Amino acid sequence: MTIKIAVLGAGRWGIHLVRNFLENPQAHLVAVVDPNPERLEALRSRSVRAAQSRYQFDESIVLATDWAQVRELPGLDAVAIVTPATTHYTLIADALQQGYHVLAEKPLTLYPAECLELCHLAEQHQRQLVVDHTYLFHPAVIGGQTVIQKGILGDLRYGYATRTHLGPVRPDVDALWDLAIHDIAIFNTWLGETPIKVQATGNVWLQSGLADLVWVTLTYPSGFQAYIHLCWLNPDKQRRLGVVGSQGTLIFDELSTKSPLSIQHGSLDQSGNRFTPVNQSHEVVNIEPGEPLKQVCQHFLDCVSNNTTSKVSSGWVGAHLVQILRAITESLEQGGVPVTVPDPLRF
């Protein structure tokens, strides 16, 4: 089954979706929508480039500056929405009502009530709503989940993550909404649970009302706590997350030149009031190669082909992550007071 798909948004991330759908034989890219005519012209005038490949842009692909121009294209099956978060609700709702399956960039929307409505709308129209939480398809995240499930780290104690860089700075959401969702999704997946309480503080320098620096604390039902540092105004680019256990630390370092996933083994041996490090070693965790976004696109196409709900990144998963982010925002706006996270909308 070949799925006819339109991509809404040809910016920094959207262009990668265009490339992946052009490459996938199960997909037939029929339209690209972007309000910027120059981006569209760039698509038409040259091929879409990947690291080692070029994908020729077919002349039959419709290029449009507005969704209204393509929303009734004959035979259209699905849309990928890669537009500012503030536009998601309206576009996703309209696409579902038109009978299209939807792959949406994270976050699903900015408000839990809107997410809930979209999930119900997808069910009502028997269409699939999948959220592009790319890290859930990353080989290192999948491999890390296996390590934790095997109990290699011993008793889990706490987690930490740092996600910093110097731009891009988004005008529609703050650093929390742009960056934290990745690490929260990874922690939730690795731990097999979701936070019940959150706290956050931050600083604003560049844009009024949009935090550039955010510190987050997540507390899980098991008592495990994770600490997240987020900033898009820091030249020291980091993409690092760790889970510390009694027998070692699992580290996902996306920028590592050696391997993104490793275990730093070690523990403390107590003799009286003295503690001595023992069993120290470093282990690289072998993972399967592959582009996570390619896996996202394939997963979406499979969900559409079989008309089955995603078990990895459904609209419901995206909705609960929005619930968590909204609770963190509430804490941030109140100067760091603890905020209880509502029960998941549904899983």
Coordinates of C-alpha atoms in Angstrom, one line a residue:
M1 CA 0.0 0.0 0.0
T2 CA 1.4 3.4 -1.1
I3 CA 0.4 6.3 1.2
K4 CA -0.1 9.7 -0.3
I5 CA 1.2 12.3 2.1
A6 CA 1.6 16.1 2.4
V7 CA 4.1 17.8 4.6
L8 CA 3.1 21.0 6.2
G9 CA 6.2 23.0 7.0
A10 CA 9.5 23.0 5.1
G11 CA 11.7 24.6 7.7
R12 CA 14.7 23.2 9.6
W13 CA 12.9 20.0 10.7
G14 CA 10.3 19.7 8.0
I15 CA 12.9 19.4 5.3
H16 CA 14.1 16.2 7.0
L17 CA 10.6 14.7 6.9
V18 CA 10.4 15.7 3.2
R19 CA 13.6 13.8 2.6
N20 CA 12.5 10.7 4.5
F21 CA 9.2 10.5 2.8
L22 CA 10.8 10.9 -0.6
E23 CA 13.2 8.1 0.2
N24 CA 10.5 5.7 1.6
P25 CA 8.9 3.5 -1.1
Q26 CA 5.8 3.1 1.0
A27 CA 5.2 6.9 0.8
H28 CA 4.2 9.1 -2.1
L29 CA 4.9 12.7 -1.3
V30 CA 2.2 14.7 -3.1
A31 CA 2.4 18.2 -1.6
V32 CA 4.6 20.5 0.6
V33 CA 3.1 23.5 2.2
D34 CA 5.1 26.4 3.6
P35 CA 4.2 30.1 3.9
N36 CA 7.7 31.1 2.8
P37 CA 7.8 31.0 -1.1
E38 CA 11.6 31.0 -1.0
R39 CA 11.7 27.7 0.8
L40 CA 9.3 26.2 -1.7
E41 CA 11.4 27.5 -4.6
A42 CA 14.5 26.0 -3.0
L43 CA 12.7 22.6 -3.1
R44 CA 11.7 22.9 -6.7
S45 CA 15.1 24.2 -8.0
R46 CA 17.3 21.6 -6.4
S47 CA 17.2 18.1 -4.9
V48 CA 16.8 17.5 -1.2
R49 CA 20.2 16.5 0.2
A50 CA 21.0 14.0 2.8
A51 CA 24.4 13.1 4.2
Q52 CA 25.3 10.7 1.4
S53 CA 22.4 10.9 -1.0
R54 CA 20.3 13.1 -3.2
Y55 CA 16.6 12.8 -3.7
Q56 CA 15.2 14.4 -6.8
F57 CA 12.1 16.5 -6.2
D58 CA 9.4 15.4 -8.5
E59 CA 7.8 18.1 -10.6
S60 CA 4.4 16.6 -9.9
I61 CA 4.6 17.5 -6.2
V62 CA 2.3 20.4 -5.4
L63 CA 3.9 23.3 -3.7
A64 CA 1.6 25.6 -1.8
T65 CA 1.8 28.5 0.7
D66 CA -1.4 27.6 2.5
W67 CA -3.0 24.4 3.8
A68 CA -6.3 25.5 2.2
Q69 CA -4.8 25.0 -1.2
V70 CA -4.1 21.3 -0.7
R71 CA -6.5 20.1 2.0
E72 CA -8.8 18.5 -0.6
L73 CA -6.2 17.0 -2.9
P74 CA -7.6 13.8 -4.5
G75 CA -6.4 10.7 -2.9
L76 CA -4.5 12.3 0.0
D77 CA -4.2 9.9 2.9
A78 CA -2.1 11.6 5.5
V79 CA -0.3 14.8 6.6
A80 CA 2.8 15.5 8.5
I81 CA 2.5 18.7 10.5
V82 CA 5.8 20.5 11.2
T83 CA 4.6 24.0 11.9
P84 CA 4.8 26.2 15.0
A85 CA 3.2 24.6 18.1
T86 CA 0.6 27.4 18.3
T87 CA -0.8 26.3 15.0
H88 CA -1.0 22.6 15.7
Y89 CA -4.5 22.3 17.2
T90 CA -6.3 24.0 14.3
L91 CA -4.3 22.2 11.6
I92 CA -4.5 18.7 13.2
A93 CA -8.2 19.0 14.0
D94 CA -9.0 20.1 10.4
A95 CA -6.8 17.3 8.9
L96 CA -8.5 14.6 11.1
Q97 CA -11.9 16.0 10.2
Q98 CA -11.0 15.7 6.5
G99 CA -10.2 12.1 7.1
Y100 CA -6.4 12.2 7.1
H101 CA -4.0 10.4 9.3
V102 CA -1.7 12.8 11.1
L103 CA 2.0 12.8 12.1
A104 CA 2.5 15.8 14.3
E105 CA 5.8 17.5 15.5
K106 CA 6.2 17.7 19.2
P107 CA 4.6 19.1 21.3
L108 CA 1.2 17.9 20.2
T109 CA -0.3 21.2 21.3
L110 CA 0.3 23.6 24.1
Y111 CA -2.7 22.6 26.2
P112 CA -3.9 19.3 27.6
A113 CA -7.6 19.9 26.8
E114 CA -6.7 20.4 23.2
C115 CA -4.7 17.2 23.1
L116 CA -7.6 15.3 24.6
E117 CA -10.0 16.6 22.0
L118 CA -7.6 15.7 19.2
C119 CA -7.1 12.2 20.5
H120 CA -10.9 11.7 20.7
L121 CA -11.3 13.2 17.3
A122 CA -8.8 10.7 15.8
E123 CA -10.7 7.8 17.4
Q124 CA -14.0 9.2 16.2
H125 CA -12.8 9.3 12.6
Q126 CA -10.8 6.1 13.0
R127 CA -7.6 7.8 11.9
Q128 CA -4.1 7.5 13.4
L129 CA -2.5 10.4 15.3
V130 CA 1.2 9.9 15.9
V131 CA 3.5 12.4 17.6
D132 CA 7.1 12.8 16.4
H133 CA 8.9 12.1 19.6
T134 CA 12.0 11.2 17.7
Y135 CA 14.1 10.1 20.7
L136 CA 11.7 7.3 21.5
F137 CA 12.9 5.7 18.2
H138 CA 16.6 6.4 18.9
P139 CA 18.7 3.2 19.0
A140 CA 20.5 4.5 22.1
V141 CA 17.2 5.1 24.0
I142 CA 15.9 1.6 23.0
G143 CA 19.2 0.1 24.1
G144 CA 19.2 2.0 27.4
Q145 CA 15.7 0.7 28.2
T146 CA 17.0 -2.8 27.8
V147 CA 20.0 -2.1 30.2
I148 CA 17.7 -0.8 32.9
Q149 CA 15.2 -3.6 32.5
K150 CA 18.0 -6.1 33.0
G151 CA 18.9 -4.6 36.4
I152 CA 22.5 -4.0 35.4
L153 CA 22.6 -0.6 37.3
G154 CA 21.3 -2.1 40.6
D155 CA 18.9 0.0 42.6
L156 CA 18.1 3.2 40.7
R157 CA 18.9 6.4 42.6
Y158 CA 18.5 9.5 40.5
G159 CA 18.8 10.9 37.0
Y160 CA 20.2 14.0 35.3
A161 CA 20.1 15.6 31.9
T162 CA 21.7 18.6 30.2
R163 CA 20.4 20.0 26.9
T164 CA 22.2 23.3 26.0
H165 CA 23.2 25.1 22.8
L166 CA 23.5 28.6 21.3
G167 CA 20.2 28.8 19.3
P168 CA 18.1 28.3 17.5
V169 CA 15.8 30.4 19.7
R170 CA 12.1 29.8 19.0
P171 CA 9.6 32.6 19.1
D172 CA 6.6 30.5 19.8
V173 CA 7.6 28.6 22.9
D174 CA 10.3 28.9 25.6
A175 CA 13.3 26.6 26.2
L176 CA 11.3 24.4 28.4
W177 CA 8.7 23.6 25.8
D178 CA 11.3 23.3 23.0
L179 CA 13.8 21.1 24.8
A180 CA 12.5 19.4 27.9
I181 CA 10.0 17.0 26.2
H182 CA 12.9 15.0 24.8
D183 CA 14.5 14.2 28.2
I184 CA 11.1 13.7 30.0
A185 CA 10.1 11.2 27.3
I186 CA 13.4 9.3 27.7
F187 CA 13.2 9.2 31.5
N188 CA 9.6 8.0 31.3
T189 CA 10.6 5.3 28.9
W190 CA 13.6 4.1 30.8
L191 CA 11.8 4.1 34.1
G192 CA 8.5 2.7 33.0
E193 CA 6.7 5.4 35.0
T194 CA 5.7 9.0 34.7
P195 CA 6.3 11.9 37.1
I196 CA 3.8 12.7 39.9
K197 CA 5.4 16.0 41.0
V198 CA 7.5 18.7 39.2
Q199 CA 9.4 21.8 40.1
A200 CA 11.0 24.4 37.9
T201 CA 12.9 27.8 38.0
G202 CA 14.3 29.8 35.1
N203 CA 15.6 33.0 33.7
V204 CA 14.5 35.3 30.8
W205 CA 17.0 37.3 28.8
L206 CA 16.1 37.4 25.1
Q207 CA 12.3 37.5 24.7
S208 CA 9.8 38.7 27.2
G209 CA 7.9 35.9 28.8
L210 CA 9.9 33.1 27.2
A211 CA 12.5 31.5 29.5
D212 CA 15.9 31.0 28.0
L213 CA 17.2 28.9 30.9
V214 CA 15.2 26.4 32.9
W215 CA 16.0 24.0 35.7
V216 CA 13.5 21.2 36.2
T217 CA 13.1 18.5 38.9
L218 CA 10.9 15.5 38.2
T219 CA 9.7 13.2 41.0
Y220 CA 8.4 9.7 40.1
P221 CA 6.1 7.4 42.1
S222 CA 9.0 5.2 43.0
G223 CA 10.8 8.1 44.6
F224 CA 13.3 8.5 41.8
Q225 CA 14.1 12.1 40.9
A226 CA 15.5 13.5 37.7
Y227 CA 17.1 16.9 37.3
I228 CA 17.1 18.6 33.9
H229 CA 19.2 21.7 32.7
L230 CA 17.9 23.4 29.6
C231 CA 19.3 26.5 27.8
W232 CA 19.4 27.8 24.3
L233 CA 21.8 30.6 25.3
N234 CA 24.9 28.6 26.0
P235 CA 27.7 28.0 23.5
D236 CA 28.7 24.8 25.4
K237 CA 26.5 22.5 23.4
Q238 CA 25.5 19.4 25.4
R239 CA 23.1 16.5 24.8
R240 CA 23.7 14.3 27.8
L241 CA 21.4 12.2 30.0
G242 CA 22.3 9.8 32.8
V243 CA 20.6 7.4 35.2
V244 CA 22.5 6.6 38.4
G245 CA 22.2 3.2 40.1
S246 CA 23.8 1.5 43.0
Q247 CA 26.1 -0.4 40.6
G248 CA 26.8 2.1 37.9
T249 CA 25.5 4.9 35.7
L250 CA 23.9 4.6 32.3
I251 CA 25.0 7.5 30.0
F252 CA 23.4 8.7 26.8
D253 CA 25.7 11.3 25.3
E254 CA 24.4 12.1 21.9
L255 CA 27.5 14.2 21.0
S256 CA 30.1 11.5 22.0
T257 CA 32.6 10.8 19.2
K258 CA 33.0 7.2 20.4
S259 CA 29.6 5.8 21.3
P260 CA 26.3 7.5 22.4
L261 CA 25.5 4.9 25.0
S262 CA 27.7 3.6 27.7
I263 CA 27.8 2.3 31.3
Q264 CA 30.2 3.6 33.9
H265 CA 30.3 0.7 36.3
G266 CA 31.3 1.2 39.9
S267 CA 30.1 1.2 43.5
L268 CA 31.3 1.9 47.0
D269 CA 32.6 -0.7 49.5
Q270 CA 32.0 0.3 53.1
S271 CA 34.4 -0.6 55.9
G272 CA 33.4 1.1 59.1
N273 CA 33.1 4.8 58.3
R274 CA 35.3 4.5 55.2
F275 CA 33.9 4.1 51.6
T276 CA 36.2 2.8 48.9
P277 CA 35.4 2.8 45.1
V278 CA 35.3 -0.8 43.7
N279 CA 34.4 -2.6 40.5
Q280 CA 35.1 0.4 38.3
S281 CA 35.1 0.0 34.5
H282 CA 33.7 1.6 31.4
E283 CA 31.5 -0.4 29.0
V284 CA 30.3 0.7 25.6
V285 CA 26.8 -0.5 24.9
N286 CA 26.5 -1.6 21.3
I287 CA 23.4 -0.3 19.5
E288 CA 21.9 -0.8 16.1
P289 CA 22.8 2.0 13.6
G290 CA 20.0 4.0 12.0
E291 CA 18.4 7.4 11.7
P292 CA 15.7 7.9 14.4
L293 CA 13.5 10.1 12.2
K294 CA 13.6 7.4 9.4
Q295 CA 12.2 5.0 12.0
V296 CA 9.5 7.6 13.0
C297 CA 8.4 7.9 9.4
Q298 CA 8.3 4.2 8.9
H299 CA 6.4 3.7 12.1
F300 CA 3.8 6.3 11.1
L301 CA 3.4 4.7 7.7
D302 CA 2.9 1.2 9.3
C303 CA 0.3 2.6 11.7
V304 CA -1.5 4.1 8.7
S305 CA -1.3 1.0 6.6
N306 CA -2.7 -1.2 9.4
N307 CA -4.8 1.6 10.9
T308 CA -3.5 0.6 14.4
T309 CA -2.7 2.9 17.3
S310 CA 1.0 3.6 17.9
K311 CA 2.3 1.7 21.0
V312 CA 5.3 4.0 21.1
S313 CA 4.2 7.6 20.4
S314 CA 0.5 7.9 20.0
G315 CA -1.5 11.1 20.5
W316 CA -2.2 9.9 24.1
V317 CA 1.5 9.6 24.9
G318 CA 2.0 13.1 23.5
A319 CA -1.0 14.4 25.5
H320 CA 0.5 13.2 28.8
L321 CA 3.8 14.8 28.0
V322 CA 1.9 18.1 27.4
Q323 CA 0.2 17.6 30.8
I324 CA 3.7 17.2 32.4
L325 CA 5.0 20.3 30.6
R326 CA 2.0 22.3 31.6
A327 CA 2.6 21.4 35.3
I328 CA 6.2 22.4 34.9
T329 CA 5.2 25.7 33.4
E330 CA 2.9 26.3 36.4
S331 CA 5.8 25.7 38.8
L332 CA 8.0 28.0 36.7
E333 CA 5.5 30.8 36.7
Q334 CA 5.2 30.5 40.5
G335 CA 8.9 30.6 41.2
G336 CA 9.6 26.9 41.7
V337 CA 6.8 25.7 43.9
P338 CA 6.1 21.9 43.7
V339 CA 3.2 21.1 41.4
T340 CA 1.3 17.8 41.2
V341 CA 1.0 16.3 37.8
P342 CA -2.5 15.1 36.9
D343 CA -3.0 11.4 36.2
P344 CA -2.4 10.5 32.6
L345 CA -5.3 11.3 30.3
R346 CA -5.1 7.8 29.0
F347 CA -2.7 5.1 27.9

